[in-house]
XYZ file of C-alpha atoms in Angstrom:
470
model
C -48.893 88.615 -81.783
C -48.392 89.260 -78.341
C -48.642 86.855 -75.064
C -50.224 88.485 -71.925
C -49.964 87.732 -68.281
C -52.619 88.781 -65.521
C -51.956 89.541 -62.110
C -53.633 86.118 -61.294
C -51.484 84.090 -63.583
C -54.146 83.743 -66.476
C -52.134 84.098 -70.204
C -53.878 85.463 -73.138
C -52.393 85.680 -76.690
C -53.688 89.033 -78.338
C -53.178 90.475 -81.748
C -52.809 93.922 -82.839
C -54.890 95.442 -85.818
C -56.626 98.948 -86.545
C -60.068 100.109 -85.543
C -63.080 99.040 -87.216
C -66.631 100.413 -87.198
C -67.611 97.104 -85.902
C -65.848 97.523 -82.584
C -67.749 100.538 -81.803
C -70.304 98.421 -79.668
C -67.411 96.380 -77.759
C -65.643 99.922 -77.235
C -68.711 101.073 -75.360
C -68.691 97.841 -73.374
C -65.280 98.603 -71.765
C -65.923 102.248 -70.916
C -65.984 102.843 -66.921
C -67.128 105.918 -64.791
C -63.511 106.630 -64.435
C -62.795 106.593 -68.188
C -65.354 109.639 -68.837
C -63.769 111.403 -65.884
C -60.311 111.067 -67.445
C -61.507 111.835 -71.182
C -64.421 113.261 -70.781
C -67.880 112.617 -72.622
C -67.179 111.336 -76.055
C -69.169 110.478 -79.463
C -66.652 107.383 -80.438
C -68.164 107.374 -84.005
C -67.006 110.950 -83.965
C -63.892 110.223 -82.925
C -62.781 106.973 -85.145
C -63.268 109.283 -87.933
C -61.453 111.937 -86.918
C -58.548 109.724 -85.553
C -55.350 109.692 -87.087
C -54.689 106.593 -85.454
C -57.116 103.801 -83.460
C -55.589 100.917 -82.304
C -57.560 97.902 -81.221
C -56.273 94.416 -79.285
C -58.535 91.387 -79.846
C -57.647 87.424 -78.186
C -58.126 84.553 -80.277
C -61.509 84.165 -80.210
C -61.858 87.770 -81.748
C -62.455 89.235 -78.929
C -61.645 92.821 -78.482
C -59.284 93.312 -75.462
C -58.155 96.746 -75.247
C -58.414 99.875 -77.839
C -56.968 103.426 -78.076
C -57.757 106.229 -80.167
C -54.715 109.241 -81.141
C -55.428 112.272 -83.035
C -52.565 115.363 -83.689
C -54.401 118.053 -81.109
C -54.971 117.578 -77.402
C -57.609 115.837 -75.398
C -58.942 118.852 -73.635
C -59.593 122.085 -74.520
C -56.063 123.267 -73.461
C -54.785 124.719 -76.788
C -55.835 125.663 -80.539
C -55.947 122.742 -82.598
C -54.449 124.537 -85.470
C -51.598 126.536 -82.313
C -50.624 123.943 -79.639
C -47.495 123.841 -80.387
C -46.160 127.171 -78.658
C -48.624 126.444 -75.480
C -46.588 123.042 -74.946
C -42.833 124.739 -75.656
C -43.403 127.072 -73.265
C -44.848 123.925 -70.471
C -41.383 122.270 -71.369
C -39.155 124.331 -74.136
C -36.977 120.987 -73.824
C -39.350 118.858 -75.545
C -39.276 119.324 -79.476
C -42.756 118.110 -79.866
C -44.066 119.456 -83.185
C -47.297 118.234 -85.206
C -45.012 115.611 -87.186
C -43.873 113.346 -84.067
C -46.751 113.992 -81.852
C -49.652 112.266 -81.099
C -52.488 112.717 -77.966
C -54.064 109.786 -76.610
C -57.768 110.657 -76.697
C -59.017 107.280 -75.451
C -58.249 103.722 -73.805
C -60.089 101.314 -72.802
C -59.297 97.851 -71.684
C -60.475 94.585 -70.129
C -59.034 94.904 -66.371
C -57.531 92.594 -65.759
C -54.882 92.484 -68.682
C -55.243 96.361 -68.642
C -51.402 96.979 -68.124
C -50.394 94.469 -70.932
C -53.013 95.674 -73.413
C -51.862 99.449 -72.549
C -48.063 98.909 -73.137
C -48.727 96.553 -76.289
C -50.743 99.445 -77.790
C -48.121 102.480 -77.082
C -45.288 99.726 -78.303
C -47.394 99.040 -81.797
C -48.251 102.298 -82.485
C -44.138 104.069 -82.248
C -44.106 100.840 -84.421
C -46.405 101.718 -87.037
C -45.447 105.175 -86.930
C -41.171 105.649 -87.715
C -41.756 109.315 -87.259
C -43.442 109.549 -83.697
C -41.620 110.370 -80.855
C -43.904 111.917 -78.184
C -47.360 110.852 -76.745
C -49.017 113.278 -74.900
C -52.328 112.519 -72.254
C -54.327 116.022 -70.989
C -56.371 114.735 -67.783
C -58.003 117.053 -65.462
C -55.269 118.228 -62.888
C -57.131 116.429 -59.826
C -57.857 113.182 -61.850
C -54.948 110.272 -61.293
C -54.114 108.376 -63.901
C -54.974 104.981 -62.384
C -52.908 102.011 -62.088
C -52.747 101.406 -65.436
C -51.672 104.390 -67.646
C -49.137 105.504 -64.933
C -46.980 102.687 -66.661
C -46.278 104.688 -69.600
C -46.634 107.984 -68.834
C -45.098 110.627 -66.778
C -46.518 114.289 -65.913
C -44.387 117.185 -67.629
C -46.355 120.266 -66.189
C -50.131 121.677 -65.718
C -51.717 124.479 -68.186
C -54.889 125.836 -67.521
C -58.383 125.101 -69.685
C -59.522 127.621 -72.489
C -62.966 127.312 -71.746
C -62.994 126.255 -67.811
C -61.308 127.592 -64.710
C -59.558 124.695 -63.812
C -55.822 123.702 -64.894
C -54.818 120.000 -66.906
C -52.140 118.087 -66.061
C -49.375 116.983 -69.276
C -48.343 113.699 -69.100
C -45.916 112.243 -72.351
C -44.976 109.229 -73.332
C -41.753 108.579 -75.171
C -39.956 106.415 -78.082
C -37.286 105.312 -76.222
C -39.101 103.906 -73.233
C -40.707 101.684 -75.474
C -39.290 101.309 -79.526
C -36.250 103.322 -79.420
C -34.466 104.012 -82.532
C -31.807 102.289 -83.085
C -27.638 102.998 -82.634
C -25.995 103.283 -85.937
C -21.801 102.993 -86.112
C -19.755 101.541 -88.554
C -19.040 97.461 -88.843
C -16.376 95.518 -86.942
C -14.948 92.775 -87.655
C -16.081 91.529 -83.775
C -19.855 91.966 -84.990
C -19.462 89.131 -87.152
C -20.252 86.440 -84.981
C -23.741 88.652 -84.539
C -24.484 89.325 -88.004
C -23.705 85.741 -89.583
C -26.883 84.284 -87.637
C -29.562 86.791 -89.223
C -27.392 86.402 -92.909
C -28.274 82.694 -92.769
C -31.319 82.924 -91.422
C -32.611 85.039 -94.566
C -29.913 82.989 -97.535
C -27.362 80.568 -97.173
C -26.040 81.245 -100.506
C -23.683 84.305 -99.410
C -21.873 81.589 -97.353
C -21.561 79.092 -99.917
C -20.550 81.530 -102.857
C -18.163 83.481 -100.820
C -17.233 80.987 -98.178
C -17.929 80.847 -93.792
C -16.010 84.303 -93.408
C -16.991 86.679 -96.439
C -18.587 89.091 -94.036
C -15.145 89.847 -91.897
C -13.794 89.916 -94.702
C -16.172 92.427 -96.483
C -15.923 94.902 -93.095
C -12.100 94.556 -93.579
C -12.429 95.418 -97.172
C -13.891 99.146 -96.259
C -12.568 102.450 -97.870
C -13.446 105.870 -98.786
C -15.705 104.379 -101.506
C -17.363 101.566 -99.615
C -18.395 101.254 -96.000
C -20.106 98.918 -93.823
C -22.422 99.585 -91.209
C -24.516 98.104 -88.642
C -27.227 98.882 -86.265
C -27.079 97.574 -82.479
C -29.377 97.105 -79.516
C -27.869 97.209 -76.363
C -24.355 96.496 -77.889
C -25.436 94.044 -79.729
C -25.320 94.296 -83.686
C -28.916 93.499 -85.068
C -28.322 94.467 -88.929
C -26.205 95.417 -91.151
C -25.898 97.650 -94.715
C -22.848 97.730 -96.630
C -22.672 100.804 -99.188
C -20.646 101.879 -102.154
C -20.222 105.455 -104.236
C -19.266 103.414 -107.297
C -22.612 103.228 -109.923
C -22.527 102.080 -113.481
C -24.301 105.665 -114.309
C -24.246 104.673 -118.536
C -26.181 101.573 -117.837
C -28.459 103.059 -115.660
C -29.246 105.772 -117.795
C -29.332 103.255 -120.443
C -32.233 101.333 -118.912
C -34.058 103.390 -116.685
C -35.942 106.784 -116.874
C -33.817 109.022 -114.427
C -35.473 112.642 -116.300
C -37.117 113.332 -112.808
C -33.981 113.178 -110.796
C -31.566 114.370 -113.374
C -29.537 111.173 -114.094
C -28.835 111.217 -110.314
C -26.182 113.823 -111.606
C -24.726 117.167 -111.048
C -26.486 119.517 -114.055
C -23.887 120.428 -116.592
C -23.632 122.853 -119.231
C -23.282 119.771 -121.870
C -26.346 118.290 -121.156
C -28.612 117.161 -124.064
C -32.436 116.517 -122.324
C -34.335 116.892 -125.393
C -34.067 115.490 -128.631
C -32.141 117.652 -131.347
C -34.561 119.753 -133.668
C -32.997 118.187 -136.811
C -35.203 114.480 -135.714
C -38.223 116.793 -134.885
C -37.533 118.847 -138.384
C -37.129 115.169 -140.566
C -40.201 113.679 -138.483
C -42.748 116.626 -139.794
C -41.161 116.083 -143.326
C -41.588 112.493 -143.229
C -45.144 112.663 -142.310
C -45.758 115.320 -145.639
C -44.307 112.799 -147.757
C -46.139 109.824 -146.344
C -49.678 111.584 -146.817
C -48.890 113.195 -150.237
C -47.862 109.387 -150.906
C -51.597 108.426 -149.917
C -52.941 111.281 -151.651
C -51.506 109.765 -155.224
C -52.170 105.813 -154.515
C -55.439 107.160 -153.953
C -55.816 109.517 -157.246
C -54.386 106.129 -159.265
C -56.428 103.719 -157.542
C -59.553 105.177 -157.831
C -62.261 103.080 -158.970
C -64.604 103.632 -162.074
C -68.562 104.183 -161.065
C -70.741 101.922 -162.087
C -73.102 102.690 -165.422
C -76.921 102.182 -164.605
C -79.361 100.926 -166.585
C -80.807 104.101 -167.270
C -78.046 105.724 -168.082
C -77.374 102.789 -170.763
C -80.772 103.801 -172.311
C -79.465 107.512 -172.512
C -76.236 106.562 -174.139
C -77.784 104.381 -176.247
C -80.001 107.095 -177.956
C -77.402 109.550 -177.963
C -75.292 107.228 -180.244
C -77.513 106.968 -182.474
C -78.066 110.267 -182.911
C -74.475 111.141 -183.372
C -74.336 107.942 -185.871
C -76.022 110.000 -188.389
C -74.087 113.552 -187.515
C -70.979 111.643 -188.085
C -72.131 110.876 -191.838
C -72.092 115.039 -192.069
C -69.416 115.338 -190.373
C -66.661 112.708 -191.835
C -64.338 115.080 -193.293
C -63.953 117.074 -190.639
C -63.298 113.811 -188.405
C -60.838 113.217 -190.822
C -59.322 116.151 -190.645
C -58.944 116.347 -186.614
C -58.322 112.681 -185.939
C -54.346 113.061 -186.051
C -55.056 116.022 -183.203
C -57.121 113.856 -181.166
C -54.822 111.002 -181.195
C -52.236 113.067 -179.961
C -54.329 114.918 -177.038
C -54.995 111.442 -175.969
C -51.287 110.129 -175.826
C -50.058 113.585 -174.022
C -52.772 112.524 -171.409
C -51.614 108.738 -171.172
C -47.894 110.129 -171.037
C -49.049 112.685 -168.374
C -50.753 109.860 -166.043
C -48.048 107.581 -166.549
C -45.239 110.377 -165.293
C -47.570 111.460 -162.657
C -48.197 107.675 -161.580
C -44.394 107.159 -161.702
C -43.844 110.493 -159.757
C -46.184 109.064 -156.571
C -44.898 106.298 -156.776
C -40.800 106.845 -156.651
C -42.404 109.557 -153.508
C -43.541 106.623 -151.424
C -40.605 104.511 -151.841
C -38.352 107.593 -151.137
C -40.354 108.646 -148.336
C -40.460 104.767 -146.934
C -36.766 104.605 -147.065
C -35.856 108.414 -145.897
C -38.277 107.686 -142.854
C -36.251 109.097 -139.398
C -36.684 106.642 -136.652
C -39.108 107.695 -133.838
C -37.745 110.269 -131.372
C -39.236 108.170 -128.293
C -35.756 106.854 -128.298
C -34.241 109.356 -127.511
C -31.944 109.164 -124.429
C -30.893 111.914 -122.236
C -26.858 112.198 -121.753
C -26.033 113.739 -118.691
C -22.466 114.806 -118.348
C -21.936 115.689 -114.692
C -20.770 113.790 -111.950
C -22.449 111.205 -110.118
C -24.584 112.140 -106.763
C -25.689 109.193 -106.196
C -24.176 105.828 -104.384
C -25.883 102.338 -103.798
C -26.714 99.846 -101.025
C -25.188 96.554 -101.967
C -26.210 94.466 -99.078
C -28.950 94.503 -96.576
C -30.099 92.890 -93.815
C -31.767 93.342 -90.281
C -33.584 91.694 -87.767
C -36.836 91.140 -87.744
C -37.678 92.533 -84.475
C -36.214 95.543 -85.085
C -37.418 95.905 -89.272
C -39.859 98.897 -88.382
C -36.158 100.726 -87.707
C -34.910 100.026 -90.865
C -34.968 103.905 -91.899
C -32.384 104.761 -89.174
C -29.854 103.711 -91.092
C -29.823 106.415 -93.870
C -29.368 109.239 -91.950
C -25.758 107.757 -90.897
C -25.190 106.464 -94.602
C -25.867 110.069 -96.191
C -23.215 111.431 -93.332
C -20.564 109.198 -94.999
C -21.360 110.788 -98.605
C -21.889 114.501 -97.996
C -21.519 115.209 -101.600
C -24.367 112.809 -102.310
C -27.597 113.474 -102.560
C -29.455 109.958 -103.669
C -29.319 106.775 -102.561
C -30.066 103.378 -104.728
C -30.845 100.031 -104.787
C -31.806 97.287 -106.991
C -33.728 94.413 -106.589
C -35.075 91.395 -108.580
C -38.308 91.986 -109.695
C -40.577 89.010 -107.217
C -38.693 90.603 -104.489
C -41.131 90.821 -101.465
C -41.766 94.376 -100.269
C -40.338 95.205 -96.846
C -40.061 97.721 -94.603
C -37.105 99.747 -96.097
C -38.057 99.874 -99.356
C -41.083 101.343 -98.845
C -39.996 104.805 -98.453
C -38.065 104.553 -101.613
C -39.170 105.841 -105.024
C -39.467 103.027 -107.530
C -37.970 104.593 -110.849
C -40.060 103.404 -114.574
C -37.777 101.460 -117.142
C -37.858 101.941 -120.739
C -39.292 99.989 -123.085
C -36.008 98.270 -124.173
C -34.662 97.429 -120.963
C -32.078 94.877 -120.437
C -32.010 94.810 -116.880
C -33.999 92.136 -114.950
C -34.138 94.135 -112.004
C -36.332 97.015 -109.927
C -34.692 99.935 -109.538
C -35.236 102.388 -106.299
C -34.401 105.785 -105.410
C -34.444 108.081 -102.055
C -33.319 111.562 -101.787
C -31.621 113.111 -98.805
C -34.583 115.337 -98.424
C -36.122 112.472 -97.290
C -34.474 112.898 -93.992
C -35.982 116.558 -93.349
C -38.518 114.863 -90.772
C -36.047 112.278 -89.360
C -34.473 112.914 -85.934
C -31.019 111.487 -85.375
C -30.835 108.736 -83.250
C -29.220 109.186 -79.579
C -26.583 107.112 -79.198
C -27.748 104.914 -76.349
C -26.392 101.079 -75.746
C-alpha cells in the first residue's frame, strides 16, 4: 500500500497486485495515441500471456490506476529474442545485462494525473518482487520522447538501428539502485546497537528479558573465528542483523534428519557407510524363507476335512456292506496282517506328529531370529563438517525483500563451507529468507521439534555482490 499525491494536491491510496484477465478492458481504457506511438500496436491478451511479469495499481474502490507489462526480449524489433544480449554489450559493454537480471518494459499505462506516482510505484514493486533484477530496459523509436512521465525513471544509454525498418531505437535503462538498492553488508558494532534493539523488540521481547537490556552488545563483543555478527545498513544506518556460527551438532542432525542428498553436509570420506551392510540384506531374505515355509506347515496341519455328502453316504453305505461279507472270507488273513497295519498307522501318527513339531519349532525360531527392518538404517558420515548455522535473525520490514544479501557476505566469512542452516519451530510463519532455502525431510523417529533448512553456496551463482554504497 502506497499513498499518492497529484500535481493538484488530490491523495490516492493504491495497492499493488499482478495482472488479471479482468483488467484487460480497463487496460484498453488508459491507452492514448501517444502510448501506441511509444510501443507500438499491441494485442494485450497476447501480451499478458507472454509476460513474465504484469504489474497492475488499483485505488480503493478497485479501481485500476496504472499497469505495466515486462517480458525478457526487447520492445522493438531491435535484436533476436533468443541473441540480444551481444547487440546491447556492444551499445554499452559496461552494463552486465544478461537474460537473468533483465527485464524490457513492453507497456504502461496510467491515469494522468497520478501517472508519475503510479510509474515509480510499479518499477519500485517489481526490483521488489524480483531479488535478481537489476536492469530495465525501454526501446522507443529514436524520434519519440519519452513524455513527462517515464523520463523519471529512465535514462537513454545509446541508439541501435531496427531489424526490419530503416530507422534507429533509442535504449533507455532503468536501474536497482535508483529505486530498491541492495543492501550494504559489514560486520556488527557494538555502536549499531542502539539501531538494532528497536526492530529486536519490535518482533520478541523475550531476548531482552532472558538475556537482559544489553545481550546484543554483548553478543557483537562475543565474535570470533567461529561466530560472527553481521548487519545490513541503509544509508549508515543498521536495518538487520544475522549472527552466525561454524559450530553444528552434526550426530544429532544426522540422527534426526535425512541429509543423503547433501552428504551429511560433510566432506566425503573413505569411511563412509551410505548403505546398509549386506549381512541385514542377507538375514532379511532368510527371514522371509522361514516365515513362508512357517505358513506353508500351519497351513498343511490346519487343513480342514471336506465335508461327506449325502450321496456319497449312500455309496459308502453299500460298499460296507459288501465288504461285510468279504471280510467273513477273508478273517484269517485280517488276522494275519492286523499287527502290520497297526504299525503302518502309528509310523504315520509318529511322522505327522515330528513333522507338526518340526513347523512348528520353525515359526518360533524364525519369529525370534527375525532381523529388524533395514529402513533404520542410518548413514555415518565421517568427514568434516561444511556446513555452519544462522543462530539469530532479524531485519526490517521495509527492507525484508533484501534479506538474501546477506549470504553472499556470510559464505565470504566461511570459505571452506559450502552450506548454510537454520532451524525453526515448526508454526513458524514463512518469510522472505527462508524461502530460498531447501527444507530437509525428518525421519520417522525424530526427536527434534523443529524444521530444518538448507542452502548451498551455489545458490549464489546468480547473485551480484552488493556495491558498497551508504
Amino acid at each position: 500500500m502506497s499513498v499518492l499525491t497529484s500535481p493538484r494536491g488530490k491523495v490516492e491510496v493504491v495497492h499493488c497486485r499482478r495482472t488479471e484477465s479482468q483488467d484487460i478492458y480497463c487496460i484498453k481504457n488508459l491507452i492514448r495515441k501517444f502510448t501506441q506511438k511509444l510501443f507500438g500496436s499491441l494485442n494485450i491478451i497476447s501480451l499478458l500471456e507472454k509476460a513474465n511479469l504484469a504489474i497492475t495499481l488499483h485505488n480503493d474502490q478497485e479501481e485500476i490506476m496504472a499497469q505495466a507489462t515486462f517480458l525478457d526480449y526487447p520492445n522493438w524489433n531491435v535484436a533476436p529474442q533468443e541473441d540480444w544480449v551481444s547487440v546491447f554489450r556492444e551499445l554499452d559493454s559496461e552494463i552486465p545485462c544478461t537474460p537473468l537480471n533483465t527485464l524490457f518494459m513492453h507497456l504502461f499505462v496510467a491515469v494522468d494525473e497520478y501517472s508519475v506516482g503510479c510509474c515509480k510505484e510499479i518499477i519500485r514493486t517489481v526490483f521488489k518482487a524480483v531479488p535478481d533484477l537489476h536492469f530495465i530496459f525501454l526501446i522507443v523509436p529514436s524520434y519519440m520522447s519519452l513524455g513527462s512521465t517515464l523520463i523519471t525513471v529512465f535514462n537513454q544509454v545509446g541508439n541501435i538501428p531496427s531489424l526490419t525498418y530503416d530507422e534507429d531505437f533509442a535504449v533507455h535503462i532503468c536501474h536497482r539502485h535508483s529505486h530498491y538498492p541492495q543492501l550494504h553488508i559489514r560486520k556488527a558494532r557494538v555502536e549499531d546497537h542502539d539501531d538494532l534493539v528497536p526492530i529486536f523488540l519490535h518482533h520478541d521481547t523475550i531476548l531482552k528479558e532472558t538475556y537482559g537490556k544489553y545481550f546484543l552488545a554483548e553478543l557483537i563483543e562475543a565474535q570470533d573465528e567461529e561466530n560472527h555478527a553481521i548487519v545490513c545498513e541503509v544509508e549508515g544506518v543498521a536495518v538487520g542483523f544475522m549472527n552466525v556460527c561454524s559450530r553444528v551438532n552434526m550426530q544429532l542432525l544426522h540422527e534426526c534428519f535425512d541429509l543423503g542428498p547433501f552428504h551429511g553436509l560433510c566432506t566425503p570420506h573413505p569411511d563412509d557407510v551410505l548403505e546398509p551392510p549386506q549381512e541385514l540384506s542377507v538375514q532379511g531374505s532368510s527371514g522371509a524363507e522361514l516365515r513362508s515355509s512357517s505358513q506353508e506347515c500351519q497351513q498343511i496341519v490346519k487343513e480342514p476335512q471336506e465335508a461327506v455328502s449325502p450321496e456319497a453316504g449312500e455309496s459308502i453305505q453299500r460298499k460296507s456292506t459288501e465288504e461285510a461279507a468279504v471280510e467273513e472270507a477273508l478273517s484269517p488273513v485280517q488276522s494275519e496282517n492286523t499287527s502290520e497295519a497297526e504299525d503302518t498307522e502309528k509310523l504315520s501318527q509318529e511322522y505327522s506328529v515330528d513333522y507338526t513339531d518340526y513347523c512348528i519349532s520353525n515359526t518360533s525360531s524364525a519369529s525370534i531370529s527375525l532381523p529388524e527392518e533395514t529402513s533404520n538404517f542410518r548413514p555415518i558420515y565421517r568427514g568434516a563438517s561444511t556446513a555452519f548455522c544462522i543462530q539469530m535473525f532479524c531485519i526490517d520490514e521495509k527492507h525484508e525483500a533484501r534479506s538474501l544479501d546477506f549470504m553472499n557476505f556470510v559464505f565470504s566469512l566461511f570459505p571452506d563451507k559450502n552450506f548454510c542452516i537454520i532451524s525453526l519451530p515448526h508454526l513458524t510463519p514463512e518469510f522472505v529468507l527462508i524461502q530460498n532455502f531447501v527444507k530437509i525431510v525428518p525421519f520417522n523417529n525424530c526427536t527434534l521439534d523443529q524444521d530444518l533448512y538448507v542452502f548451498h553456496r551455489a545458490g549464489l551463482l546468480n547473485f551480484r555482490a552488493p556495491a558498497p554504497t551508504r
